[in-house]
PDB file of C-alpha atoms in Angstrom:
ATOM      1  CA  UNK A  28    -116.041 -42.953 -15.073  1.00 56.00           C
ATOM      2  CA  UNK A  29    -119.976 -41.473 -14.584  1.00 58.00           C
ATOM      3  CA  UNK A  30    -119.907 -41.127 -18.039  1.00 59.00           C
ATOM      4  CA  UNK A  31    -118.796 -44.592 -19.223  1.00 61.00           C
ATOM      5  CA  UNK A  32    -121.868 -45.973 -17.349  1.00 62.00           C
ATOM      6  CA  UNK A  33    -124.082 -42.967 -18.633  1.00 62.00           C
ATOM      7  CA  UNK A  34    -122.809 -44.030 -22.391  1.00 59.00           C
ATOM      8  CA  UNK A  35    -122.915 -48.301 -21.559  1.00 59.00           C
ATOM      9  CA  UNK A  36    -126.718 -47.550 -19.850  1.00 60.00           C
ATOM     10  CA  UNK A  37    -127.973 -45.670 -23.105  1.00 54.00           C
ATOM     11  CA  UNK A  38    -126.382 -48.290 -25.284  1.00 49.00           C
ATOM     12  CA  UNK A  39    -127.760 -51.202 -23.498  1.00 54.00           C
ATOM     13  CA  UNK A  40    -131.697 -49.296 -23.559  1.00 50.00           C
ATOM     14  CA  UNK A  41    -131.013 -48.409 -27.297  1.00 50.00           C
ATOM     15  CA  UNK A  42    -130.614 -51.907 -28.036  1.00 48.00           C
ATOM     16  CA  UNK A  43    -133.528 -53.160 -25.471  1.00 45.00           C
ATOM     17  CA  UNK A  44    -135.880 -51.204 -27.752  1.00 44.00           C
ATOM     18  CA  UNK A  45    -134.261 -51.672 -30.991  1.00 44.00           C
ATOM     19  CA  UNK A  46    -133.840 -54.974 -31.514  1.00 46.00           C
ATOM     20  CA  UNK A  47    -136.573 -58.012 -31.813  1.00 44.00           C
ATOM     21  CA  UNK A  48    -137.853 -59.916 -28.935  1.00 41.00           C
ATOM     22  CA  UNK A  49    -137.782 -63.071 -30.807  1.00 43.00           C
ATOM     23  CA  UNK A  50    -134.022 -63.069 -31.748  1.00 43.00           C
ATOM     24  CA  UNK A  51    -133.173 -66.571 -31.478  1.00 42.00           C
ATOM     25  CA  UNK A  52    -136.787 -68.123 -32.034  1.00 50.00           C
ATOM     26  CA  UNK A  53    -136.212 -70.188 -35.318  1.00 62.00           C
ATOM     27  CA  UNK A  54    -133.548 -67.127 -36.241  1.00 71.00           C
ATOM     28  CA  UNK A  55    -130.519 -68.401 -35.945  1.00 77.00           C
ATOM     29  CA  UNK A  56    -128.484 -71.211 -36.660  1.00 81.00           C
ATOM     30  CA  UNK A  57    -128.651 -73.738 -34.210  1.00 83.00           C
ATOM     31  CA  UNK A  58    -125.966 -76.807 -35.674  1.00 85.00           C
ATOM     32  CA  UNK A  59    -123.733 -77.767 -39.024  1.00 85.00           C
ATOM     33  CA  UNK A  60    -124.095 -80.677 -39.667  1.00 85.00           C
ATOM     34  CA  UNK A  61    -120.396 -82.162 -41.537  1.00 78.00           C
ATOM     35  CA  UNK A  62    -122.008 -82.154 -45.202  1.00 82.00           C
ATOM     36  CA  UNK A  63    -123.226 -78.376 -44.678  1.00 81.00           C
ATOM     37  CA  UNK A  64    -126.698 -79.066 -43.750  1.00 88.00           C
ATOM     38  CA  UNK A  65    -128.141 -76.677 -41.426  1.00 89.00           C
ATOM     39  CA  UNK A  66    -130.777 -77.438 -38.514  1.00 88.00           C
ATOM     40  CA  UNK A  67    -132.283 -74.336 -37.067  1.00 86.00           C
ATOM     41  CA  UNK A  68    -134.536 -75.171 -33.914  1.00 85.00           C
ATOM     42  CA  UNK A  69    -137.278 -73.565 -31.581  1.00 82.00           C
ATOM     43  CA  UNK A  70    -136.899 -71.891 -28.772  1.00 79.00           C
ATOM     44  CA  UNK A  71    -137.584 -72.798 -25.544  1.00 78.00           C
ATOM     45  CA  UNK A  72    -140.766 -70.229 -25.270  1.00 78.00           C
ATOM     46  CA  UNK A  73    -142.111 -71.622 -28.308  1.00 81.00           C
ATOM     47  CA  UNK A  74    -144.753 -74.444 -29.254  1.00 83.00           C
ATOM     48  CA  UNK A  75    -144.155 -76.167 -32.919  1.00 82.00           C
ATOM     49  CA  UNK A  76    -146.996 -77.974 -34.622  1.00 82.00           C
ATOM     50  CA  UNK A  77    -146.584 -79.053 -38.193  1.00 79.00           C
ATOM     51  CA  UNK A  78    -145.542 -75.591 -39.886  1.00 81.00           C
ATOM     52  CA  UNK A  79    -147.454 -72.745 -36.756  1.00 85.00           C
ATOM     53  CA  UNK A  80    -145.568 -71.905 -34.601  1.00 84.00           C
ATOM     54  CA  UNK A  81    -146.926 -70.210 -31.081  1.00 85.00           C
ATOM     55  CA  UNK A  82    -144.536 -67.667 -28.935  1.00 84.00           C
ATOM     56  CA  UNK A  83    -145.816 -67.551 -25.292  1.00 83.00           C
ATOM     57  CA  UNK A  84    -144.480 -65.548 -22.692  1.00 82.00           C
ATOM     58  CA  UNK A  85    -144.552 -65.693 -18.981  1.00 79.00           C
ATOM     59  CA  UNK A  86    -147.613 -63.306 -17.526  1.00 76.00           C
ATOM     60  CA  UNK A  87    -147.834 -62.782 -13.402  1.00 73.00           C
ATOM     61  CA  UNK A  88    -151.151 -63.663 -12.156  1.00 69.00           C
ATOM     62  CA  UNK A  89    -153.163 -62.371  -9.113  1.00 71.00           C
ATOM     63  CA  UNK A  90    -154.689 -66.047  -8.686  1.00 68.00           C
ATOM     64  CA  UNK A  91    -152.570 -68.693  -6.373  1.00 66.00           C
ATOM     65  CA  UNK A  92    -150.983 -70.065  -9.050  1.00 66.00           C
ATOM     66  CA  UNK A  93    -148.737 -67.482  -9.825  1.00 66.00           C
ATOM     67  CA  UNK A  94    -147.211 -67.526 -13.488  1.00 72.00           C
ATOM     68  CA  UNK A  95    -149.645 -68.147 -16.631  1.00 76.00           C
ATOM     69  CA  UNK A  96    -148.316 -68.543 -20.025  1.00 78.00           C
ATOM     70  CA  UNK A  97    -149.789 -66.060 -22.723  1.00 82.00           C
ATOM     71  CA  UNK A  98    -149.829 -66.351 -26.344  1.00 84.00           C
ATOM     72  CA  UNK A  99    -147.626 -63.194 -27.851  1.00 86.00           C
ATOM     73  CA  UNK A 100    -147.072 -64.018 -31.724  1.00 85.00           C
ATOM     74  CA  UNK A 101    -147.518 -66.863 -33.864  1.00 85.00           C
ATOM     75  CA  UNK A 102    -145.801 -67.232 -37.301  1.00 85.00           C
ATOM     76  CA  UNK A 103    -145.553 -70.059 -40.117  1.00 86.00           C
ATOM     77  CA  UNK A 104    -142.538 -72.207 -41.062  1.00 86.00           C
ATOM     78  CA  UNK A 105    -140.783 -72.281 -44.609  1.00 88.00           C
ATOM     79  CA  UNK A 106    -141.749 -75.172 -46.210  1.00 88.00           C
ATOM     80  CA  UNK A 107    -139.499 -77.909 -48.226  1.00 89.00           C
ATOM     81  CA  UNK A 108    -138.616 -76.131 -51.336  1.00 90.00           C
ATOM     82  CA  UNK A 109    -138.427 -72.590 -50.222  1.00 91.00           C
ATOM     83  CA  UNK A 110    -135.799 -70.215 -49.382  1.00 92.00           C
ATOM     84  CA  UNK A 111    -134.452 -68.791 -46.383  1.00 91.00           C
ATOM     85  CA  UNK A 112    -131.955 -65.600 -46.376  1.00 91.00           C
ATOM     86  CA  UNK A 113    -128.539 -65.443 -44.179  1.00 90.00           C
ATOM     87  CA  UNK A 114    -127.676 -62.313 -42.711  1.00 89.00           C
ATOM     88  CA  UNK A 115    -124.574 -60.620 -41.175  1.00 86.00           C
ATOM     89  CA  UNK A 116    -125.810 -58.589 -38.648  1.00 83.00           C
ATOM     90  CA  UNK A 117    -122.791 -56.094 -36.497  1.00 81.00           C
ATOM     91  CA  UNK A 118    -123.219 -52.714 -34.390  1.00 77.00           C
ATOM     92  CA  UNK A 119    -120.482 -50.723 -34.709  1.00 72.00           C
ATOM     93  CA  UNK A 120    -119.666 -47.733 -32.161  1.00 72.00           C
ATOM     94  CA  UNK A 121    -118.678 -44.725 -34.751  1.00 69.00           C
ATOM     95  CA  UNK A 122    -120.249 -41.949 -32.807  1.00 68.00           C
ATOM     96  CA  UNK A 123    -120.049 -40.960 -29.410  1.00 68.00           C
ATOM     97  CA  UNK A 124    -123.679 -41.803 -28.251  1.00 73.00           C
ATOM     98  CA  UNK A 125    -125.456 -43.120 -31.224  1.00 75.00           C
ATOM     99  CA  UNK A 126    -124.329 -46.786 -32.639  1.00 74.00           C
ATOM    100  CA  UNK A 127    -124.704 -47.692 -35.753  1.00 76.00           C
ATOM    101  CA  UNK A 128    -125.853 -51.406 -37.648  1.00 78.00           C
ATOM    102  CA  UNK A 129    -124.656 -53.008 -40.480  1.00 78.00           C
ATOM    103  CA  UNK A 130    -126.336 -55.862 -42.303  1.00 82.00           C
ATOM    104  CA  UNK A 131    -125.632 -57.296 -44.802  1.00 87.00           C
ATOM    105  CA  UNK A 132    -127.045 -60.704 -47.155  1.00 88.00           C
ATOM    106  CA  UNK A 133    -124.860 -63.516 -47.493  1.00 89.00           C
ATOM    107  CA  UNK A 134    -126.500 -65.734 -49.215  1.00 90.00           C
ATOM    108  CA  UNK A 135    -129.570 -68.271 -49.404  1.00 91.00           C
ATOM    109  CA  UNK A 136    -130.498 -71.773 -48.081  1.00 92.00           C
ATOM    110  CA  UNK A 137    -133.160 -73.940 -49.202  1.00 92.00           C
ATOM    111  CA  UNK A 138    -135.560 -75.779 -46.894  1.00 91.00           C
ATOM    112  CA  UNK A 139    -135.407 -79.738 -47.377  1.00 91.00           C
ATOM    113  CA  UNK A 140    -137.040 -82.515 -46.025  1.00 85.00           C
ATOM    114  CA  UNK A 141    -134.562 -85.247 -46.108  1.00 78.00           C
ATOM    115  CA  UNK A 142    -133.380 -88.352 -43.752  1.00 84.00           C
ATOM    116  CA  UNK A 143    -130.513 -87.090 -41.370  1.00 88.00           C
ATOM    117  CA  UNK A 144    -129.717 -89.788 -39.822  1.00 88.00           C
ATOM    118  CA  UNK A 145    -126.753 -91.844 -40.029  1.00 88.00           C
ATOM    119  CA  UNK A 146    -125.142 -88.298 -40.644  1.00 88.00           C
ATOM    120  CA  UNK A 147    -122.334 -87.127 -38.440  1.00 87.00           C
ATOM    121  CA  UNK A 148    -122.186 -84.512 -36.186  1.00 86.00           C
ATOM    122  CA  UNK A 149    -119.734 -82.873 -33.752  1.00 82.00           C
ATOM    123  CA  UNK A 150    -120.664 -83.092 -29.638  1.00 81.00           C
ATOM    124  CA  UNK A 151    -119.101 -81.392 -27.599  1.00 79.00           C
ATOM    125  CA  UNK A 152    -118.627 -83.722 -24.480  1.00 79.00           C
ATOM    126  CA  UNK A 153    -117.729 -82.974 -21.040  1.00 76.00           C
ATOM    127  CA  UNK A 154    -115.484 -85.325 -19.164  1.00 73.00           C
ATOM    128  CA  UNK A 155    -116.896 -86.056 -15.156  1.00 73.00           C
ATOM    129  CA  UNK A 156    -113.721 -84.201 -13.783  1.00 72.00           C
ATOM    130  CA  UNK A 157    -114.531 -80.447 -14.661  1.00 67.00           C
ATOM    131  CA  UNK A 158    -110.829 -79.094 -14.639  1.00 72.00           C
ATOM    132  CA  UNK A 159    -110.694 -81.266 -17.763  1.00 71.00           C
ATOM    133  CA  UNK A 160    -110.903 -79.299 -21.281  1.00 76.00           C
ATOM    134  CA  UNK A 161    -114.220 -80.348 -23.078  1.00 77.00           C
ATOM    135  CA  UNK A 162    -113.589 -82.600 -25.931  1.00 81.00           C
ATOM    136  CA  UNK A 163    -115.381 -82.528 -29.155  1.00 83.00           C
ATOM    137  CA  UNK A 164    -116.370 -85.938 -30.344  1.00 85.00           C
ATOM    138  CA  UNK A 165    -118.352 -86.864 -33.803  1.00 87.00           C
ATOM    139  CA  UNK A 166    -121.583 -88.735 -33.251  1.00 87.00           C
ATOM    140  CA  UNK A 167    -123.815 -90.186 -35.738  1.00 90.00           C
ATOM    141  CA  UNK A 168    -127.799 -88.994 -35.789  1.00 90.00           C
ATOM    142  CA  UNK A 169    -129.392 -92.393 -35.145  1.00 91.00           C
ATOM    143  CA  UNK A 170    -133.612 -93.094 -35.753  1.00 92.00           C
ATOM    144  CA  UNK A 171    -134.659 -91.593 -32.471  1.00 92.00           C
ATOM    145  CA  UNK A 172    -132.123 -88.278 -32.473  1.00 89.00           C
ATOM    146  CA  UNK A 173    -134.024 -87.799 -36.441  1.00 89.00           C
ATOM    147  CA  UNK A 174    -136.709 -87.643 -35.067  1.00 90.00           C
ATOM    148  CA  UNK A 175    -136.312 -85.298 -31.822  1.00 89.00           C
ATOM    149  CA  UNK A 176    -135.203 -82.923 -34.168  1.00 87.00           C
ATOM    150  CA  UNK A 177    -137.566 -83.021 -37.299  1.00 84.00           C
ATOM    151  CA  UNK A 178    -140.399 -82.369 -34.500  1.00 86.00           C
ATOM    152  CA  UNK A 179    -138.388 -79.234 -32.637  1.00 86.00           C
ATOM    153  CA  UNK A 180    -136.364 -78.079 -35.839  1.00 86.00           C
ATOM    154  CA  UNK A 181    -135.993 -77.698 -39.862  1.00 87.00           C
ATOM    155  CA  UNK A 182    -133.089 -78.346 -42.015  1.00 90.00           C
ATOM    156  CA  UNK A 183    -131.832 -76.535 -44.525  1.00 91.00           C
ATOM    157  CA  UNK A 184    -129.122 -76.489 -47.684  1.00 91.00           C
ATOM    158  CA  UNK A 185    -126.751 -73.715 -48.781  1.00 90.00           C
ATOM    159  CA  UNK A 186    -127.114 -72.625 -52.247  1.00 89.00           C
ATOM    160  CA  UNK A 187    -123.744 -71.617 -52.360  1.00 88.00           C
ATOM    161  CA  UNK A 188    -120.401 -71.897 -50.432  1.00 87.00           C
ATOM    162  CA  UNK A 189    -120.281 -69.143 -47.913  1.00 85.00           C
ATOM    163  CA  UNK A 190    -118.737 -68.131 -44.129  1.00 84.00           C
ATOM    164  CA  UNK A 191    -121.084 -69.862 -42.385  1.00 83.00           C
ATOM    165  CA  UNK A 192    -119.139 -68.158 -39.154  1.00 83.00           C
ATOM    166  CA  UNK A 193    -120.154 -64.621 -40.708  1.00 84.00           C
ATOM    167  CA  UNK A 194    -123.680 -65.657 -40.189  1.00 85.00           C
ATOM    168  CA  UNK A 195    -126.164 -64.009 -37.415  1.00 83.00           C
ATOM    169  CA  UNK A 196    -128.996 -64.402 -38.225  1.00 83.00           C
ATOM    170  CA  UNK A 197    -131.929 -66.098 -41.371  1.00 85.00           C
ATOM    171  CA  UNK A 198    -135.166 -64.238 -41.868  1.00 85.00           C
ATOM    172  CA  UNK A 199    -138.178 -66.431 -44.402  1.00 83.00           C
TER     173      UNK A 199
END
């Protein structure tokens, strides 16, 4: 039993310092849209202007008003016309202590600046009674849903057919 936790508590710190603190900043797949468009969005730490991007994190002050938000990174959007890469990212647990990662390329997608609305999309929507199952309803991207998500998000076009379940993560 000690050991389990011994082997789980090196694991978890392994990956701590391993892996990127931005992970799902603009890095991941947020929606498919029906026709195989992609939208990837911000996160919730992030501010989006035009193509810059700022990544702020949360920084304790001694003043009164306790938390102050400090810029950590900043980093530049594709534009329409280039490429983005999909990965397949897995840790596997061959070894006793050590994990290893696998990654692999997928494929490409192309950055696009085109209308989306009057596309559909699949919501998931939750009834009032929560013992009910959630239901997953299509919903077409009107004027004013366009344009919440050109100003948080980019879209994006496969090149090719590919698993888009098999995909972790994009990288530009």
């Amino acid at each position: 039993m000690r050991s389990k936790i011994i082997k789980n508590t090196f694991l978890m710190a392994f990956l701590v310092t391993v892996l990127p603190t931005n992970l799902y900043a603009f890095h991941t797949i947020t929606e498919i849209l029906n026709n195989n468009k992609l939208i990837i969005c911000k996160d919730y730490d992030q501010v989006k202007t035009d193509q810059k991007v700022e990544v702020y994190t949360r920084k304790f002050s001694n003043n009164r008003r306790g938390t102050e938000l400090e810029k950590t990174e900043e980093f530049i959007l594709p534009k329409a016309g280039q490429q983005i890469t999909l990965h397949h990212n897995e840790l596997h647990s061959t070894s006793k202590f050590f994990p290893t990662t696998h990654t692999e390329i997928l494929g490409t997608a192309t950055v696009v600046n085109t209308k989306i609305a009057g596309e559909a999309r699949v919501v998931k929507q939750v009834s009032k009674n929560k013992r009910e199952t959630v239901e997953r309803k299509t919903e077409i991207i009107t004027e004013q849903d366009e344009a919440k998500i050109l100003k948080n998000c980019f879209v994006a076009v496969l090149d090719k057919e590919i698993k888009l379940k098999d995909v972790t993560s994009i990288s530009f």
